[in-house]
Amino acid sequence: LMRAFIGLPLLLIAYLSSHGCHGFAPTKSPLAMARSSNTLFSSESRADQSQQLPANLVNQHAFVTAIDILKRDMGIEPIPEEERPPLYAIGKLVAELPLELVSGVRLADCETLTLISGLKQSVIDATGMQSLDTIVAIRAGPDDSGGYGYVGDVSEANLSTTAEVYTQSINYAVQNKLPSIQLELNRLVPMMASPPE
């Protein structure tokens, strides 16, 4: 989860299956999270979600498939279909990554999208990023109009494109003497429906 020292409220966007959803509890306090976020609750059985997603949330099926591919590549057996949770939350998170830590992020091309496959502990401690997150946008520095000087969209992009945008954002930050780049991430969180009362 992301740290920036100012807590922002958790904005929930809920798309519910017929089971319904009864809540989402973050694992850290809002002050420890300190990031803007959106969360999508969805059912594994939902048909073509790509037309229903808020901006910069990746397709759930593509996300699950990418995680399965990475786990197989690591020699870990993915969760069998019949044992998967009925709901997932896709969280949209923003992390400020200091330039001195940019080499601590390892990416993997997982066919359907690029995942973070490894992080140095210093990156985890500074940003709250996690392995299996996916980067959807990379930004650097303010420009004269109050926006960002560099913005790269890498939502569901391959490894080559993601690495190129990552490098360009770092180069922009170095050239403009900026202390960090900003990564917008998606995180897949398995959810369990509450039993009926």
XYZ file of C-alpha atoms in Angstrom:
197
model
C 0.000 0.000 0.000
C 1.224 3.482 -0.830
C 2.874 5.988 1.549
C 3.022 9.718 0.966
C 2.385 10.983 4.525
C -1.070 12.429 3.833
C -4.056 10.110 4.243
C -6.671 10.243 1.511
C -10.060 8.551 1.822
C -10.606 5.214 0.170
C -12.996 5.672 -2.711
C -14.929 2.512 -3.478
C -16.513 1.814 -6.801
C -18.508 -1.363 -6.424
C -19.586 -3.698 -9.143
C -21.227 -6.581 -7.325
C -22.087 -10.129 -8.262
C -25.336 -11.747 -7.226
C -23.583 -12.749 -3.982
C -23.200 -9.111 -3.040
C -20.303 -7.597 -1.189
C -20.349 -6.667 2.442
C -17.125 -4.763 2.857
C -13.473 -4.233 2.135
C -10.942 -3.796 4.917
C -7.474 -2.484 4.024
C -4.577 -4.135 5.871
C -3.049 -0.800 6.960
C -4.489 2.369 8.429
C -5.464 5.213 6.053
C -2.430 7.222 7.202
C -0.116 4.332 6.334
C -1.802 3.953 2.946
C -1.741 7.664 2.061
C -2.642 7.342 -1.566
C -5.569 7.906 -3.845
C -7.366 4.722 -4.752
C -10.372 3.238 -6.450
C -11.534 -0.308 -5.947
C -13.536 -2.426 -8.341
C -15.453 -5.360 -6.875
C -16.302 -7.916 -9.512
C -17.319 -11.522 -9.995
C -15.146 -14.092 -11.765
C -18.156 -14.983 -13.912
C -18.725 -11.428 -15.253
C -18.821 -11.255 -19.034
C -16.531 -8.810 -20.871
C -15.669 -6.304 -18.145
C -13.406 -4.250 -20.381
C -16.352 -2.077 -21.450
C -17.438 -1.441 -17.835
C -14.150 -0.555 -16.144
C -13.411 2.897 -14.740
C -10.346 4.580 -16.266
C -7.054 2.755 -15.745
C -8.368 -0.431 -14.176
C -7.214 -3.513 -16.056
C -9.477 -6.376 -17.103
C -9.958 -8.884 -14.258
C -9.577 -11.952 -16.479
C -6.316 -10.596 -17.932
C -5.057 -9.900 -14.395
C -5.877 -13.384 -13.062
C -4.366 -15.008 -16.174
C -1.140 -12.975 -15.828
C -0.777 -13.968 -12.165
C -1.305 -17.642 -13.067
C 1.375 -17.398 -15.778
C 3.880 -15.766 -13.414
C 3.197 -18.360 -10.696
C 3.745 -21.221 -13.193
C 7.003 -19.586 -14.338
C 8.094 -19.455 -10.676
C 7.249 -23.148 -10.188
C 4.147 -22.415 -8.084
C 0.876 -24.132 -8.939
C -1.945 -21.601 -9.542
C -5.195 -21.895 -7.570
C -7.534 -24.350 -9.356
C -10.629 -22.765 -10.955
C -13.048 -24.472 -8.568
C -11.168 -23.111 -5.511
C -10.951 -19.471 -6.646
C -12.830 -16.797 -4.714
C -16.166 -15.674 -6.171
C -15.182 -11.966 -6.047
C -12.093 -9.881 -6.665
C -11.325 -6.273 -5.863
C -9.090 -4.393 -8.255
C -7.528 -1.499 -6.419
C -6.081 1.556 -8.154
C -3.106 2.868 -6.161
C -0.560 5.654 -6.634
C 3.046 5.394 -5.403
C 5.793 8.022 -5.353
C 8.977 6.121 -6.210
C 12.189 7.976 -5.243
C 14.786 7.945 -8.034
C 17.338 6.257 -5.784
C 15.019 3.215 -5.619
C 14.035 2.817 -9.305
C 16.465 -0.097 -9.787
C 14.640 -2.045 -7.074
C 11.633 -2.912 -9.282
C 11.614 -6.105 -11.372
C 8.985 -6.590 -14.096
C 7.767 -9.728 -15.877
C 5.915 -10.103 -19.187
C 2.969 -12.382 -18.401
C 1.323 -12.497 -21.855
C -1.888 -10.643 -20.928
C -0.102 -7.816 -19.058
C 3.146 -6.901 -17.315
C 3.391 -7.619 -13.583
C 5.810 -6.548 -10.895
C 7.647 -9.804 -10.215
C 9.985 -8.603 -7.496
C 10.818 -5.606 -5.326
C 13.695 -4.710 -3.035
C 12.601 -4.347 0.573
C 13.540 -0.652 0.475
C 10.994 -0.105 -2.344
C 8.289 -1.964 -0.411
C 9.039 0.082 2.724
C 9.058 3.420 0.869
C 6.023 2.876 -1.380
C 3.973 -0.122 -0.237
C 4.152 -1.597 -3.737
C 3.771 -5.387 -3.901
C 4.778 -8.180 -6.216
C 1.902 -9.055 -8.570
C 0.815 -5.399 -8.863
C 0.636 -4.096 -12.438
C 1.665 -0.606 -13.517
C -0.985 1.223 -15.553
C 0.552 4.720 -15.792
C 3.865 6.422 -15.055
C 4.180 10.168 -14.504
C 6.933 12.605 -13.631
C 7.136 16.176 -12.576
C 4.910 19.193 -12.811
C 4.858 21.288 -15.944
C 4.058 24.999 -16.337
C 0.295 24.343 -16.503
C 0.195 22.404 -13.210
C -0.051 18.990 -14.896
C 2.689 16.418 -15.316
C 5.685 17.033 -17.541
C 5.808 13.365 -18.534
C 2.870 10.938 -18.661
C 3.011 7.392 -20.012
C 0.045 5.015 -20.240
C 1.095 1.367 -19.833
C -2.257 -0.191 -18.941
C -2.137 -3.821 -20.158
C 1.090 -3.032 -22.056
C 3.807 -5.583 -22.804
C 7.148 -5.632 -20.995
C 9.032 -3.762 -23.717
C 6.571 -0.852 -23.738
C 6.392 -0.707 -19.931
C 10.207 -0.736 -19.598
C 10.542 1.984 -22.248
C 8.010 4.278 -20.531
C 9.598 3.545 -17.115
C 13.035 4.528 -18.479
C 11.697 7.665 -20.197
C 10.006 8.825 -16.968
C 13.237 8.298 -15.021
C 15.222 10.212 -17.661
C 12.684 13.071 -17.555
C 12.926 13.207 -13.739
C 16.752 13.202 -13.807
C 16.907 15.906 -16.511
C 14.488 18.095 -14.546
C 16.113 17.426 -11.140
C 12.980 15.777 -9.723
C 13.260 13.509 -6.665
C 10.785 10.827 -7.799
C 8.451 9.404 -10.409
C 4.831 8.468 -9.806
C 3.510 4.981 -10.553
C -0.201 4.278 -10.857
C -0.805 0.616 -10.040
C -3.599 -1.933 -10.026
C -3.727 -4.666 -7.379
C -5.898 -7.787 -7.527
C -7.362 -8.730 -4.148
C -9.368 -11.973 -3.698
C -12.626 -11.376 -1.830
C -14.963 -13.812 -0.132
C -18.700 -13.177 0.008
C -20.237 -13.100 3.483
C -22.474 -16.066 4.271
C -26.218 -15.269 4.111
C -27.733 -14.323 7.450
